[in-house]
Amino acid sequence: MIDYFKSIGVNIIWVDPIFPGVGDKEESNFDHMKFAKKFLEAVNMLKKKMCFMAVY
């Protein structure tokens, strides 16, 4: 996805949280560690491609 946006000239990618907030009482199967590892992978890829990420 990063390569696609870069190829059409998009250099800033906005990221919205898709997981429950810390302390939310609702049960979740969300794997926080997997998300963190993949997020770091994406951040490093963006740096190499001279793109930026904005997080809300």
Short mmCIF file of N, CA and C in Angstrom, two decimals:
data_model
loop_
_atom_site.label_atom_id
_atom_site.label_comp_id
_atom_site.label_asym_id
_atom_site.label_seq_id
_atom_site.Cartn_x
_atom_site.Cartn_y
_atom_site.Cartn_z
N MET A 1 0.83 -1.18 0.00
CA MET A 1 0.00 0.00 0.00
C MET A 1 0.88 1.25 0.00
N ILE A 2 1.96 1.21 0.77
CA ILE A 2 2.86 2.36 0.82
C ILE A 2 3.45 2.63 -0.56
N ASP A 3 3.87 1.58 -1.25
CA ASP A 3 4.43 1.74 -2.59
C ASP A 3 3.41 2.35 -3.55
N TYR A 4 2.17 1.92 -3.45
CA TYR A 4 1.13 2.46 -4.33
C TYR A 4 0.96 3.95 -4.11
N PHE A 5 0.77 4.37 -2.87
CA PHE A 5 0.57 5.79 -2.60
C PHE A 5 1.78 6.62 -3.02
N LYS A 6 2.99 6.10 -2.77
CA LYS A 6 4.21 6.80 -3.18
C LYS A 6 4.23 6.96 -4.70
N SER A 7 3.79 5.92 -5.43
CA SER A 7 3.83 5.96 -6.90
C SER A 7 2.88 7.00 -7.49
N ILE A 8 1.85 7.38 -6.75
CA ILE A 8 0.92 8.40 -7.26
C ILE A 8 1.18 9.76 -6.61
N GLY A 9 2.32 9.88 -5.93
CA GLY A 9 2.74 11.18 -5.41
C GLY A 9 2.31 11.51 -4.00
N VAL A 10 1.74 10.56 -3.29
CA VAL A 10 1.31 10.81 -1.90
C VAL A 10 2.50 10.54 -0.98
N ASN A 11 2.91 11.56 -0.21
CA ASN A 11 4.08 11.42 0.66
C ASN A 11 3.73 11.46 2.15
N ILE A 12 2.48 11.75 2.46
CA ILE A 12 2.04 11.76 3.86
C ILE A 12 0.87 10.79 3.99
N ILE A 13 0.99 9.84 4.90
CA ILE A 13 -0.05 8.85 5.11
C ILE A 13 -0.61 9.03 6.51
N TRP A 14 -1.92 9.18 6.62
CA TRP A 14 -2.61 9.38 7.89
C TRP A 14 -3.02 8.03 8.46
N VAL A 15 -2.77 7.82 9.74
CA VAL A 15 -3.09 6.56 10.39
C VAL A 15 -4.08 6.82 11.53
N ASP A 16 -5.22 6.15 11.50
CA ASP A 16 -6.19 6.23 12.59
C ASP A 16 -6.10 4.95 13.41
N PRO A 17 -6.18 5.07 14.73
CA PRO A 17 -6.17 3.86 15.55
C PRO A 17 -7.37 2.98 15.24
N ILE A 18 -7.15 1.67 15.16
CA ILE A 18 -8.24 0.74 14.86
C ILE A 18 -8.47 -0.22 16.02
N PHE A 19 -7.81 0.05 17.13
CA PHE A 19 -7.88 -0.87 18.25
C PHE A 19 -8.50 -0.17 19.45
N PRO A 20 -9.00 -0.93 20.42
CA PRO A 20 -9.61 -0.33 21.60
C PRO A 20 -8.57 0.42 22.42
N GLY A 21 -8.99 1.48 23.07
CA GLY A 21 -8.10 2.27 23.91
C GLY A 21 -7.65 1.51 25.14
N VAL A 22 -6.53 1.92 25.69
CA VAL A 22 -6.02 1.30 26.92
C VAL A 22 -7.03 1.55 28.03
N GLY A 23 -7.39 0.51 28.74
CA GLY A 23 -8.34 0.64 29.84
C GLY A 23 -9.79 0.45 29.44
N ASP A 24 -10.07 0.31 28.12
CA ASP A 24 -11.45 0.04 27.71
C ASP A 24 -11.88 -1.30 28.30
N LYS A 25 -13.08 -1.34 28.81
CA LYS A 25 -13.57 -2.55 29.48
C LYS A 25 -14.02 -3.63 28.51
N GLU A 26 -14.27 -3.24 27.26
CA GLU A 26 -14.75 -4.20 26.26
C GLU A 26 -13.65 -5.21 25.93
N GLU A 27 -14.01 -6.48 25.88
CA GLU A 27 -13.06 -7.54 25.55
C GLU A 27 -12.63 -7.40 24.09
N SER A 28 -11.39 -7.74 23.82
CA SER A 28 -10.88 -7.63 22.46
C SER A 28 -9.87 -8.74 22.20
N ASN A 29 -9.85 -9.22 20.98
CA ASN A 29 -8.85 -10.19 20.56
C ASN A 29 -7.69 -9.51 19.85
N PHE A 30 -7.63 -8.20 19.95
CA PHE A 30 -6.60 -7.43 19.27
C PHE A 30 -5.23 -7.77 19.83
N ASP A 31 -4.28 -8.10 18.95
CA ASP A 31 -2.92 -8.45 19.35
C ASP A 31 -2.05 -7.20 19.30
N HIS A 32 -1.86 -6.56 20.44
CA HIS A 32 -1.11 -5.30 20.52
C HIS A 32 0.35 -5.49 20.09
N MET A 33 0.97 -6.59 20.45
CA MET A 33 2.36 -6.81 20.10
C MET A 33 2.53 -6.97 18.59
N LYS A 34 1.63 -7.71 17.95
CA LYS A 34 1.70 -7.88 16.50
C LYS A 34 1.52 -6.53 15.82
N PHE A 35 0.56 -5.73 16.30
CA PHE A 35 0.33 -4.41 15.73
C PHE A 35 1.59 -3.55 15.86
N ALA A 36 2.21 -3.54 17.04
CA ALA A 36 3.40 -2.72 17.28
C ALA A 36 4.54 -3.12 16.35
N LYS A 37 4.74 -4.42 16.16
CA LYS A 37 5.82 -4.89 15.28
C LYS A 37 5.57 -4.48 13.83
N LYS A 38 4.34 -4.65 13.37
CA LYS A 38 4.00 -4.27 11.99
C LYS A 38 4.03 -2.76 11.80
N PHE A 39 3.62 -2.01 12.83
CA PHE A 39 3.65 -0.56 12.76
C PHE A 39 5.10 -0.08 12.62
N LEU A 40 6.00 -0.64 13.42
CA LEU A 40 7.41 -0.27 13.35
C LEU A 40 7.98 -0.62 11.98
N GLU A 41 7.59 -1.76 11.44
CA GLU A 41 8.01 -2.15 10.10
C GLU A 41 7.57 -1.12 9.06
N ALA A 42 6.32 -0.66 9.18
CA ALA A 42 5.80 0.35 8.24
C ALA A 42 6.52 1.68 8.41
N VAL A 43 6.79 2.09 9.64
CA VAL A 43 7.49 3.35 9.89
C VAL A 43 8.88 3.31 9.25
N ASN A 44 9.59 2.21 9.42
CA ASN A 44 10.92 2.09 8.84
C ASN A 44 10.87 2.11 7.32
N MET A 45 9.85 1.48 6.73
CA MET A 45 9.69 1.50 5.28
C MET A 45 9.42 2.92 4.80
N LEU A 46 8.57 3.65 5.52
CA LEU A 46 8.25 5.02 5.14
C LEU A 46 9.51 5.90 5.18
N LYS A 47 10.33 5.72 6.19
CA LYS A 47 11.57 6.50 6.29
C LYS A 47 12.47 6.26 5.08
N LYS A 48 12.61 5.00 4.68
CA LYS A 48 13.44 4.65 3.53
C LYS A 48 12.92 5.27 2.24
N LYS A 49 11.60 5.42 2.14
CA LYS A 49 10.97 5.93 0.94
C LYS A 49 10.72 7.44 1.01
N MET A 50 11.24 8.07 2.06
CA MET A 50 11.09 9.52 2.26
C MET A 50 9.62 9.95 2.32
N CYS A 51 8.81 9.15 3.00
CA CYS A 51 7.41 9.48 3.24
C CYS A 51 7.25 9.81 4.72
N PHE A 52 6.12 10.34 5.08
CA PHE A 52 5.84 10.69 6.46
C PHE A 52 4.52 10.09 6.89
N MET A 53 4.39 9.84 8.18
CA MET A 53 3.16 9.27 8.72
C MET A 53 2.61 10.22 9.79
N ALA A 54 1.34 10.49 9.70
CA ALA A 54 0.66 11.28 10.71
C ALA A 54 -0.28 10.35 11.47
N VAL A 55 -0.29 10.47 12.79
CA VAL A 55 -1.12 9.59 13.62
C VAL A 55 -2.06 10.45 14.44
N TYR A 56 -3.33 10.10 14.42
CA TYR A 56 -4.32 10.84 15.20
C TYR A 56 -4.42 10.27 16.57
#
